[in-house]
Amino acid sequence: MNVNYLVSLVVVVALSFVPYFGIDAGLKMLFGIVIPYLAFAVFFVGVINRIVSWSRSPVPFRIPTTCGQQKSLPWFKQAKIDNPSTTVGVIARMALEIFLFRSLFRNTKMQLHKSENGPKITFQWELWLWLAALVFHYSFFVVLTRHLRFFAEPVPFFVQLLEKIDGIFQVGVPGVLISGFMLLLAATYLLVRRVIIPQVKYVSLVADYFPLFLIMGIAFTGIYMRYFEKVDIVGVKALTMGIITLSPQIPAGISTIFYVHLFLVSLLVAYIPFSKLMHMGGIFMSPTRNMANNNRATRHINPWNYPVKVHSYAEYEDDFREKMIEAGLPVEKE
Amino acid sequence: MADYPTSKELIDNVNYKLPKKGWMDTPTTIRKGMYCYAGNPKSLETVGFPNARQWNPLDEDWKLPENWQEIIHNGFKERLENFRSFKIFMDICVRCGACADKCHFYIGTGDPKNMPVLRAELLRSVYRNDFTTAGKILGKLAGARKLTLDVLKEWWYYLFQCTECRRCSVFCPYGIDTAEITMMGRELLNLLGLNIDWIATPVSNCYKTGNHLGIQPHAFKDMLDFFVEDIEELTGINVAPNYNKKGADILFITPSGDVFADPGTYTCMGYLMLFHYLKEKYGLDVTWSTYASEGGNFGSFTSHEMMKRLNSKMYAEAKRLGVKWIIGGECGHMWRVIHQYMGTMNGPADFLEEPVSPITGTKFENAKSTKMVHIAEFTADLIKHGKLDLDKSRNDHIKLTYHDSCNPSRGMGLLDEPRYVIQNVCNHFYEMPPNTIREQTFCCGSGAGLNAGENMEQRLAGGLPRANAVKYVHDKFGVNMLGCVCAIDRAALPPLMDYWVPGVGVIGLHELVANALIFPGENKRTTDLRGEPLLGMEDEADE
Ligand code: SF4
Ligand code: SF4
């Protein structure tokens, strides 16, 4: 029995209750100010640390995974993006990878059919993972950007614009912002997929469920605050502006659900540097994707290239000279 | 009775059911037919690999050095510090599973530990335990586990069930390359002397005698001379090659597999014929070398260092002979090494000239630093410029499909050059389905040193997806020949075809070229290089 998702769920639920008791115990300062500051400190230090630690390890060889025709003779049409030979090509490849999840777009589903005439293997284009991942990341991005309204006065125009687009479906008051729901939906899909596809479930760890539940928790509390509990926005903004201007204050009257939301966000932010969520940094540095396939045209330097013991021609000839002469093969020393 | 299941039994055993227990709690049993024999200690000694000893993978006791855990830990650390790829790949996998059903070994065995993601997790779990805070504190909850003897055995078993084909990497959103992880894992295993003999002994042979079977210089020459006789019999032309010739224009290096094993031998005859043609017609002077007589690099299946040691011979020999540049024959992993490692490891090759075809004047811009050109590139250029006299119809008895070898496809991008050559020497060519060719090509199942005899079941299972795609075009178009540009393919695919798609042969690109190549003054050809009658020549061929 794979208990990894239960563990994650229980942990996230338990953590959500922490601020409840905390706020009751009058620890608003702790949850509203201290923990968020700490979390962001951990985030920045941690992320920088991780990136520095990655960049400390050199890239000794140029090992791009090539996914199309190489640049060779002029009449062969090179796959300039999937098999780039220039920096521009690499940037295009990376951009497609980062913004459109190019590789995931290739995903297929294999099926083995057994029959009288022997096995038959088929491959089906599998778009759901790609689609869900795309929706997940983009709605996350929109939600995040929208939150900039809490950290800037006046609210920047692009945030207002984004909100307009986000609220395109004019339903109810306050207007429904679609991104939050998309985020929750996509996260739910990714979670369900993890639990019901046996292979994916088999390889999943606590570290895979935990951030999903955490994000779902964040999305849920966010949505709850906006549409149901209707927290005191003015108070919240006073708090966030206080944080950002380094003059923290705790305005009265903000309901506890906000502190739960903030606490979960803090956890997520602090968790990033130690987790697989670092893939957002790693993708930029992956040598199989961010290098040009021009190995034979331009020499790549390995900083730790060291001399090795080889079996030289001279030694070889010493081993076989007689036989070589007899066979009429030229030799250096008669 | 063969030592492996019938194809029906094999398929019946494949189900993708997963054990109830988690993978860390599911012990691994090393199963006959699915592993290769341990490396011969003598071979390890030749090249100075540590901990050479007689051992048996099936034994409880692997005769490891006292401090083996420490050796692995330090080796792991060193590699994390030396290879950004390794470090990043240890950290960022999200276990999305996109790679899971992309591996031919997973498809063919149904063994979950053959899912690329899980193969990598075998190492990652130990990485977490040894090198991450969460892993140290939370242990199993964080997906970490200690390196026990059982874990080590599991590594060995599954790292030698990966052919380093990189298919998984094509689908990974971060480009995580399980082949790279396997390479690191195998390096670690080598620190303990845990190799397989089909790798260790070729490595030692390549090091000592220059090629993987340990063919000595005179014997190497004998074997080629034997082909010279065959060719003369067939065409009436004596192709007399050069050996170790100083001052030749070009050094030619091909995997030694082509020299001794059918059907690679016919490809080798193809090279000999092509070079002779070019010499007679255009005065091109090509030499073979007995010292650098192995294009393949079995070292790359052990460690980067050994890869470099073996690869060094190519440049050393080119320098000694004073050639202008180098042409490389048809081989898969050989080209991964030449294309992605050689220049870095053993370059700069500033004693060679930037390759220009003296026949067509074409500059091989893409090889201007490494100075080594793939023979498919070279031949495609000759054809494009009308320098070869070809009679396509001499391949009319062949209905061809083409297998992209993993390494040239995903570590280089050599896709259209061989196809161009094929289109020009062959009238009947049919592609396999798109998900199984080009960068999505399926491995032959025997790469990265796994084409031994004792692991036949593993090879046949791993080759299933490839064979199945061939079967598709065989049933649909009557394909009877599988073309390729790799010596391991030529050794590994024939038994695979016999097993899954009887009636399909295997052929190298330059065998097809040589069939079609018209020599001035040659005898009328009634058969192909194999002595099979050409279409419409059945009667004459018999005489
Ligand atoms: S596709 Fe990449 S990220 Fe996804 S499970 Fe495989 S290795 Fe991990
Ligand atoms: S490199 Fe090839 S053999 Fe190895 S795990 Fe990936 S797909 Fe499988």
PDB file of N, CA, C and O in Angstrom, chain A residues 25 35 57 60 79 90 194 212 288 334:
ATOM      1  N   ALA A  25      -4.286  31.871  20.097  1.00  0.00           N
ATOM      2  CA  ALA A  25      -3.353  32.086  21.195  1.00  0.00           C
ATOM      3  C   ALA A  25      -2.682  33.460  21.086  1.00  0.00           C
ATOM      4  O   ALA A  25      -1.736  33.765  21.798  1.00  0.00           O
ATOM      5  N   ILE A  35       6.911  34.631  10.429  1.00  0.00           N
ATOM      6  CA  ILE A  35       7.029  33.453   9.554  1.00  0.00           C
ATOM      7  C   ILE A  35       7.153  33.852   8.073  1.00  0.00           C
ATOM      8  O   ILE A  35       8.033  33.338   7.374  1.00  0.00           O
ATOM      9  N   SER A  57      29.404  22.935 -10.205  1.00  0.00           N
ATOM     10  CA  SER A  57      29.789  21.741 -10.962  1.00  0.00           C
ATOM     11  C   SER A  57      29.892  22.127 -12.431  1.00  0.00           C
ATOM     12  O   SER A  57      28.951  22.667 -12.993  1.00  0.00           O
ATOM     13  N   PRO A  60      31.428  19.313 -18.225  1.00  0.00           N
ATOM     14  CA  PRO A  60      32.640  18.864 -18.911  1.00  0.00           C
ATOM     15  C   PRO A  60      32.437  18.501 -20.381  1.00  0.00           C
ATOM     16  O   PRO A  60      33.366  18.599 -21.166  1.00  0.00           O
ATOM     17  N   ALA A  79      16.940  20.666 -38.313  1.00  0.00           N
ATOM     18  CA  ALA A  79      15.892  21.012 -37.345  1.00  0.00           C
ATOM     19  C   ALA A  79      16.510  22.060 -36.426  1.00  0.00           C
ATOM     20  O   ALA A  79      17.102  21.731 -35.409  1.00  0.00           O
ATOM     21  N   VAL A  90      19.429  27.539 -29.612  1.00  0.00           N
ATOM     22  CA  VAL A  90      19.317  27.044 -28.239  1.00  0.00           C
ATOM     23  C   VAL A  90      18.297  27.868 -27.467  1.00  0.00           C
ATOM     24  O   VAL A  90      17.448  27.322 -26.750  1.00  0.00           O
ATOM     25  N   ARG A 194      -1.842  11.108 -10.515  1.00  0.00           N
ATOM     26  CA  ARG A 194      -0.788  10.475  -9.738  1.00  0.00           C
ATOM     27  C   ARG A 194      -1.302   9.278  -8.949  1.00  0.00           C
ATOM     28  O   ARG A 194      -0.584   8.306  -8.718  1.00  0.00           O
ATOM     29  N   LEU A 212       1.692  19.326  -3.986  1.00  0.00           N
ATOM     30  CA  LEU A 212       0.391  19.414  -4.658  1.00  0.00           C
ATOM     31  C   LEU A 212      -0.717  19.758  -3.665  1.00  0.00           C
ATOM     32  O   LEU A 212      -1.532  20.645  -3.893  1.00  0.00           O
ATOM     33  N   THR A 288      21.419  18.823 -21.388  1.00  0.00           N
ATOM     34  CA  THR A 288      20.898  18.137 -22.565  1.00  0.00           C
ATOM     35  C   THR A 288      19.986  19.045 -23.371  1.00  0.00           C
ATOM     36  O   THR A 288      19.604  18.716 -24.480  1.00  0.00           O
ATOM     37  N   GLU A 334      62.584  -1.203 -37.666  1.00  0.00           N
ATOM     38  CA  GLU A 334      62.779  -2.543 -38.243  1.00  0.00           C
ATOM     39  C   GLU A 334      63.433  -3.466 -37.233  1.00  0.00           C
ATOM     40  O   GLU A 334      64.204  -3.061 -36.400  1.00  0.00           O
TER      41      GLU A 334
END
